PDB file of C-alpha atoms and ligand atoms in Angstrom:
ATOM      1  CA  UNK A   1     -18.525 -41.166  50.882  1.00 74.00           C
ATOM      2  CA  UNK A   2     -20.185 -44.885  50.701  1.00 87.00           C
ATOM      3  CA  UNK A   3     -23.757 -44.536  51.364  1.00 91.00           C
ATOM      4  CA  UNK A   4     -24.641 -45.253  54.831  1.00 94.00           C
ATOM      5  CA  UNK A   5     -27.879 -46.420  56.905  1.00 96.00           C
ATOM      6  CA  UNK A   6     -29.444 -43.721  59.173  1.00 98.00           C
ATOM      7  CA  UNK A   7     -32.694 -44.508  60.950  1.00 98.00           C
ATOM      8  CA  UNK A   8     -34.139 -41.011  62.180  1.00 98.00           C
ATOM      9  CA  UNK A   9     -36.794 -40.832  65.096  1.00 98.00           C
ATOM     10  CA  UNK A  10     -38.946 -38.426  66.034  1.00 98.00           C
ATOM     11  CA  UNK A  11     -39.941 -36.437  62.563  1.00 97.00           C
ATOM     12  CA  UNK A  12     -40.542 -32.757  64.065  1.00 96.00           C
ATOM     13  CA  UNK A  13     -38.354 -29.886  63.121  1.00 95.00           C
ATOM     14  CA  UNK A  14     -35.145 -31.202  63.939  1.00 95.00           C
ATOM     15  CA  UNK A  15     -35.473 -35.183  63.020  1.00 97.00           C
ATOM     16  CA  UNK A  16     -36.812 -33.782  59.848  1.00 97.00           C
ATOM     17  CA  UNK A  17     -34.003 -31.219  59.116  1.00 95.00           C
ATOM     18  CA  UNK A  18     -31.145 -34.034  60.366  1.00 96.00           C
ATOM     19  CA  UNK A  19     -33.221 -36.592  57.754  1.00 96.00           C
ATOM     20  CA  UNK A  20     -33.579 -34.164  54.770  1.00 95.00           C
ATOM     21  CA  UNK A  21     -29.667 -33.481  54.468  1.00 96.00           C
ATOM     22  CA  UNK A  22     -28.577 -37.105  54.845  1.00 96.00           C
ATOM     23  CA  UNK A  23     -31.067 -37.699  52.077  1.00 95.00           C
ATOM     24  CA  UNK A  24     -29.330 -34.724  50.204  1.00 95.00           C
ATOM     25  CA  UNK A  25     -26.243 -36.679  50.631  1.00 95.00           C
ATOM     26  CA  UNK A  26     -27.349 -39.676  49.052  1.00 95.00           C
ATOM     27  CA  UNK A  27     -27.712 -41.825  52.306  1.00 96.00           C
ATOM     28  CA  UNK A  28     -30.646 -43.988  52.923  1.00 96.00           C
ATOM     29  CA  UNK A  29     -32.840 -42.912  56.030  1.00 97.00           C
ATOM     30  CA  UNK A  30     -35.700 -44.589  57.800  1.00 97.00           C
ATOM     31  CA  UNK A  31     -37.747 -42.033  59.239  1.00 97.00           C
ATOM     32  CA  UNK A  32     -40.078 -43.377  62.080  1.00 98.00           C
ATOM     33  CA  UNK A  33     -42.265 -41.419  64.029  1.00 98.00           C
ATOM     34  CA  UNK A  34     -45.607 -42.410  66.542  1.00 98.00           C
ATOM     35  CA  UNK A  35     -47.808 -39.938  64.967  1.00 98.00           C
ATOM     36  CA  UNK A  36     -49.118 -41.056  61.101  1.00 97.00           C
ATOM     37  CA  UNK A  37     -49.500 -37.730  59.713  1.00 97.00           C
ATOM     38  CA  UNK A  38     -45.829 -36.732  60.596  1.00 97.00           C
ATOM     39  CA  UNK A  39     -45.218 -39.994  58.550  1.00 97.00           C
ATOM     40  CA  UNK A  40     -47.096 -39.100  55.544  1.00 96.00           C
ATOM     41  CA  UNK A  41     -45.448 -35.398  55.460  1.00 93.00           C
ATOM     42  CA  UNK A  42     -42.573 -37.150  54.987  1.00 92.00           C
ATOM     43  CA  UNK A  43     -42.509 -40.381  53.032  1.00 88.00           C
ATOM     44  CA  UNK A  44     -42.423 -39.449  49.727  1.00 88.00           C
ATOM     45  CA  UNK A  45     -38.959 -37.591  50.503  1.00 89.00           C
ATOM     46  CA  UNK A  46     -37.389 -40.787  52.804  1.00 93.00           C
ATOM     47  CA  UNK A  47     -36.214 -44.109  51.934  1.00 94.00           C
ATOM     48  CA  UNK A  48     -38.559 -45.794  54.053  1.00 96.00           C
ATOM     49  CA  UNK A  49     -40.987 -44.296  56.988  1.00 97.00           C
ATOM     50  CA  UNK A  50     -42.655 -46.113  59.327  1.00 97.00           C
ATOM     51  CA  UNK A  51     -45.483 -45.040  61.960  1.00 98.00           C
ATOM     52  CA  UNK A  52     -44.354 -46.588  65.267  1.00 98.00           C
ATOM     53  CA  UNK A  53     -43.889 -46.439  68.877  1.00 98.00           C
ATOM     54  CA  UNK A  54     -40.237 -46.323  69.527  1.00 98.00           C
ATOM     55  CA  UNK A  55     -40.361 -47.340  73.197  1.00 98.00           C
ATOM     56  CA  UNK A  56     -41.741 -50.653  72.045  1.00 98.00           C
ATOM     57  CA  UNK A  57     -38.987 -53.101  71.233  1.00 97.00           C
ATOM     58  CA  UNK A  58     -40.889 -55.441  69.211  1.00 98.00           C
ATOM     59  CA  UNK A  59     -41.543 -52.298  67.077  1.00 98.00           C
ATOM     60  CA  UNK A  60     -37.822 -51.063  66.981  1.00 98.00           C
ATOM     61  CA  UNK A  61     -36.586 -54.807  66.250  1.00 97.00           C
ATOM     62  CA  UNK A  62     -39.302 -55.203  63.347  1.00 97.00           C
ATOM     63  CA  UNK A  63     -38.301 -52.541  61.577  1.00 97.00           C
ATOM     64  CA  UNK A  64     -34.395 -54.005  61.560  1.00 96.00           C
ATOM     65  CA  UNK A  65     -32.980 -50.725  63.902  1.00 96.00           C
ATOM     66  CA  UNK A  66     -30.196 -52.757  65.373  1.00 94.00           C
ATOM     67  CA  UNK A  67     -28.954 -52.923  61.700  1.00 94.00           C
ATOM     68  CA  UNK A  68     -28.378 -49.589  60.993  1.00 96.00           C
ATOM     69  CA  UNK A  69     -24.855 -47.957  61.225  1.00 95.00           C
ATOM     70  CA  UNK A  70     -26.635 -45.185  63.295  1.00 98.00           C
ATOM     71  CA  UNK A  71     -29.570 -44.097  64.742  1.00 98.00           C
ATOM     72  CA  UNK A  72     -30.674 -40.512  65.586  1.00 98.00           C
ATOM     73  CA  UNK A  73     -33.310 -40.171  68.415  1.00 98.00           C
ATOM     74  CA  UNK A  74     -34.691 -36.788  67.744  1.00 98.00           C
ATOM     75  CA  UNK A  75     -37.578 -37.001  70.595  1.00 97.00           C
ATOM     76  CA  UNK A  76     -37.204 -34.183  73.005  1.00 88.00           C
ATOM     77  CA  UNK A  77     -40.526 -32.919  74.685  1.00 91.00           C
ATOM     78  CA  UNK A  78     -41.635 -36.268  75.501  1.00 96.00           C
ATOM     79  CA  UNK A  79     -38.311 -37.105  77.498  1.00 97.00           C
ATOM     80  CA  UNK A  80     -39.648 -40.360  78.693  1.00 97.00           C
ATOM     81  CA  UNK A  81     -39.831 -41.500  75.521  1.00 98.00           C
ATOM     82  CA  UNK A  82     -36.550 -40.528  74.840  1.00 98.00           C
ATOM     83  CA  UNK A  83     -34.988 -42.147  77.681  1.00 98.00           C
ATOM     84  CA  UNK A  84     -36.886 -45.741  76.919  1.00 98.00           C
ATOM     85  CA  UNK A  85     -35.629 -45.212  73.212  1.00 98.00           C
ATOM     86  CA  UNK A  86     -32.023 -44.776  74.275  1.00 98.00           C
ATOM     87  CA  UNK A  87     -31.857 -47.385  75.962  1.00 98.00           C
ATOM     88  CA  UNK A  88     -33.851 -49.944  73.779  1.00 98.00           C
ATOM     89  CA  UNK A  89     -31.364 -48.476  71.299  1.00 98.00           C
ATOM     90  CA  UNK A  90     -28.474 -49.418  73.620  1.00 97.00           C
ATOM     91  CA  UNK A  91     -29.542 -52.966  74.794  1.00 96.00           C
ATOM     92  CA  UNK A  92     -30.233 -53.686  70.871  1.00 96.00           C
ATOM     93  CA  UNK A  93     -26.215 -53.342  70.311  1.00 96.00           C
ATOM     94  CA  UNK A  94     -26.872 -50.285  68.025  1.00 97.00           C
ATOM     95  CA  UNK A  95     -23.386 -48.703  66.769  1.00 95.00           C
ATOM     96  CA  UNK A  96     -24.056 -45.476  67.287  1.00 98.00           C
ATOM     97  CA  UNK A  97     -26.686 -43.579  68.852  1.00 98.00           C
ATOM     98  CA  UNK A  98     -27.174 -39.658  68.343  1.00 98.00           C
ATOM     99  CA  UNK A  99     -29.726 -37.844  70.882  1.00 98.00           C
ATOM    100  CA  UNK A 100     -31.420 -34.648  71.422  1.00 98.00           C
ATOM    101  CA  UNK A 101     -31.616 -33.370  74.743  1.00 97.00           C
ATOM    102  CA  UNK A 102     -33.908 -30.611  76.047  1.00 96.00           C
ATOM    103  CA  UNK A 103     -32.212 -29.842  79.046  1.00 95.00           C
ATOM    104  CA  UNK A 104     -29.109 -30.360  81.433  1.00 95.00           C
ATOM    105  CA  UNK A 105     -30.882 -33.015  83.071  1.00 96.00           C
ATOM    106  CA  UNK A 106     -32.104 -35.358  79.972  1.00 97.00           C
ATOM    107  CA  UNK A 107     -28.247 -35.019  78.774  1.00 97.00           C
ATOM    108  CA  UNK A 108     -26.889 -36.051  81.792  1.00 98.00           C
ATOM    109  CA  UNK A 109     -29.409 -39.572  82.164  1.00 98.00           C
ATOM    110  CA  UNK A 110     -28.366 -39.843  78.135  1.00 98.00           C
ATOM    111  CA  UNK A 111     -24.701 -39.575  78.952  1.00 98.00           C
ATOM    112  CA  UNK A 112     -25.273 -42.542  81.697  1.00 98.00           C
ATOM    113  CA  UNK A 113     -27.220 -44.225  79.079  1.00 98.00           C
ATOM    114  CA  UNK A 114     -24.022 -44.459  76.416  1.00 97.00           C
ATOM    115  CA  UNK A 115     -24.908 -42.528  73.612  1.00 98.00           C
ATOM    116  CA  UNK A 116     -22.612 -40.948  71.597  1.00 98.00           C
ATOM    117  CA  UNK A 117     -23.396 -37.432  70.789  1.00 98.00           C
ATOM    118  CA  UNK A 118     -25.596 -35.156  72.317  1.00 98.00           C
ATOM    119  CA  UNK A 119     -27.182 -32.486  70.925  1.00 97.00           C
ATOM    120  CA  UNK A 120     -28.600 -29.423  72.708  1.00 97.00           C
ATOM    121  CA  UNK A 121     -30.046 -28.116  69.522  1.00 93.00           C
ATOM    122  CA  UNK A 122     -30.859 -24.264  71.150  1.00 92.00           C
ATOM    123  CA  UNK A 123     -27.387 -24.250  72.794  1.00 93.00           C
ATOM    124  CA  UNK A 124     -25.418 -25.537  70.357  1.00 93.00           C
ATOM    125  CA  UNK A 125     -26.903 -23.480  67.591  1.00 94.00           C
ATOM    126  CA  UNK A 126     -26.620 -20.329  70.130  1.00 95.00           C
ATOM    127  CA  UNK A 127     -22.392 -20.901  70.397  1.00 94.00           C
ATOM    128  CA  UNK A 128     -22.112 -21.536  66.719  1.00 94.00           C
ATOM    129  CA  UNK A 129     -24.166 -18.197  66.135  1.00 94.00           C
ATOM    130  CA  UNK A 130     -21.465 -16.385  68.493  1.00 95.00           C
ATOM    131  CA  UNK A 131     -18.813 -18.314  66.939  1.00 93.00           C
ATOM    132  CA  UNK A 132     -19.648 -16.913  63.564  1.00 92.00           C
ATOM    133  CA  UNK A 133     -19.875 -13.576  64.995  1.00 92.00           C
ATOM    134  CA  UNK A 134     -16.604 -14.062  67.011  1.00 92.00           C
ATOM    135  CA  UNK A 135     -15.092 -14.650  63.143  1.00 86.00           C
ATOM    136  CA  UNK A 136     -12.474 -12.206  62.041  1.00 79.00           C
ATOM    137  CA  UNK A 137     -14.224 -12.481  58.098  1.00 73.00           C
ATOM    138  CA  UNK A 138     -17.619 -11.779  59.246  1.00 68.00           C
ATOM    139  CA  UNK A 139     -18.479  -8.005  58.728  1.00 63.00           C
ATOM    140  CA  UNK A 140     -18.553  -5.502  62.035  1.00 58.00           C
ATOM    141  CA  UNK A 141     -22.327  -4.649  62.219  1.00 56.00           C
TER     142      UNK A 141
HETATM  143  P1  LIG B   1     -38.998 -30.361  67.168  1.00 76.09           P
HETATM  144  O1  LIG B   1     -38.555 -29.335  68.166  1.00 76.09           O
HETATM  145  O2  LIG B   1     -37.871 -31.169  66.590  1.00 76.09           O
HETATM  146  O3  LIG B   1     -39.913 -29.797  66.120  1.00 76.09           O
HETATM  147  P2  LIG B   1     -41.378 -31.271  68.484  1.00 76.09           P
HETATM  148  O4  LIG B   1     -41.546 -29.948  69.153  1.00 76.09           O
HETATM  149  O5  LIG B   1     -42.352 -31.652  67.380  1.00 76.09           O
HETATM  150  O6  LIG B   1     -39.865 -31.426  67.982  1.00 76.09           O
HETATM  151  P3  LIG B   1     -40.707 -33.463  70.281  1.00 76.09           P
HETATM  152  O7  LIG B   1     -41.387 -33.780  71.541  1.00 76.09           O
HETATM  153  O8  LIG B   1     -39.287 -33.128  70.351  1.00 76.09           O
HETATM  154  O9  LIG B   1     -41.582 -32.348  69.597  1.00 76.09           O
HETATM  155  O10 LIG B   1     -40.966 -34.733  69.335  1.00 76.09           O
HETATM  156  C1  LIG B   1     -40.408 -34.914  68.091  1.00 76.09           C
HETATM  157  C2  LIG B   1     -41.190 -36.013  67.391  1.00 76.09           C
HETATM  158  O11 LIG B   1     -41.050 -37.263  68.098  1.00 76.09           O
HETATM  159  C3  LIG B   1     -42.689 -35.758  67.278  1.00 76.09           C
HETATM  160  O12 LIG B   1     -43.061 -35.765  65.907  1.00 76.09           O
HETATM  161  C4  LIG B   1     -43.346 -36.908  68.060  1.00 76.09           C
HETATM  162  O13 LIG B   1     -44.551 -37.372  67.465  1.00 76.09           O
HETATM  163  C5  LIG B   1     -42.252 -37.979  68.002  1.00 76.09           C
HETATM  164  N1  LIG B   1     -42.351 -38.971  69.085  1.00 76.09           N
HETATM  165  C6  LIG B   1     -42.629 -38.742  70.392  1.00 76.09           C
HETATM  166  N2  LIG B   1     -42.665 -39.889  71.089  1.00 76.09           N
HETATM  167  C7  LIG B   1     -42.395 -40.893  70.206  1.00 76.09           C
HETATM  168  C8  LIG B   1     -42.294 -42.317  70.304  1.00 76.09           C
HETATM  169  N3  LIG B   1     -42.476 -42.945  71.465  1.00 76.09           N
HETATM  170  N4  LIG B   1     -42.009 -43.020  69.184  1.00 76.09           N
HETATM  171  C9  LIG B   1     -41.822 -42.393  67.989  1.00 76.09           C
HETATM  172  N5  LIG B   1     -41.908 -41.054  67.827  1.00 76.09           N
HETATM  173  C10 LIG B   1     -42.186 -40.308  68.907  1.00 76.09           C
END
């Protein structure tokens, strides 16, 4: 697979698990994240990290976002920030945009938004887990 450019924001559990296997896979990855010590957990492992507010456009457009093939906006809590993000994200012309929702709600104003793929990290994680179980090769317990 040609290497690709993946910008990652928001480095808690998830951005940082999304970041670590595109790394894995030999793909560069900006990680970018408002709080500096999430930064500095991270930057030896990432391409390039950046402390920044993602709801600032002047931030998003220094750091080159619209270039990047796709972005990931792994902010859930804060789901203001996540919504501003989007759609800075959007209005920038970025490819494709990944998000993490943290409810019904936020998925449905991301869906209106445009982006791409949402992820519902408990929900999806809890159908895979009863997919797997659901498998004819995994043992009976
Ligand atoms: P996870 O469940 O993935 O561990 P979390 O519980 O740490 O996430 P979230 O609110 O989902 O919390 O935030 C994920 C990350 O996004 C945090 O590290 C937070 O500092 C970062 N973040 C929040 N707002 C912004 C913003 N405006 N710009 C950049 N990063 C942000």
């Amino acid at each position: 697979m040609a290497k690709k450019q993946f910008a990652v924001i928001g480095l808690g559990r998830f951005g940082v698990s999304v970041a670590r296997k595109l790394m894995e896979a030999r793909h560069d990855v900006l990680g970018i994240d408002i709080r500096d010590e999430k930064v500095e957990d991270v930057e030896q492992y990432f391409t390039h990290a950046a402390v920044a507010d993602a709801t600032e456009e002047k931030a998003l457009t220094a750091l080159g976002v619209r270039n990047f093939e796709c972005v990931i906006v792994a902010i859930g809590n804060d789901i203001q920030s996540s919504i501003l993000t989007t759609m800075l994200l959007k209005n920038l012309g970025v490819q494709k945009i990944i998000a993490k929702a943290v409810s019904k709600r936020h998925g449905q104003v991301l869906e209106k938004i445009g982006v791409d793929w949402i992820i519902y990290p408990e929900k999806d994680m809890g159908e895979r887990v009863a997919k797997q179980l659901l498998s004819p090769n995994v043992l009976n317990y």
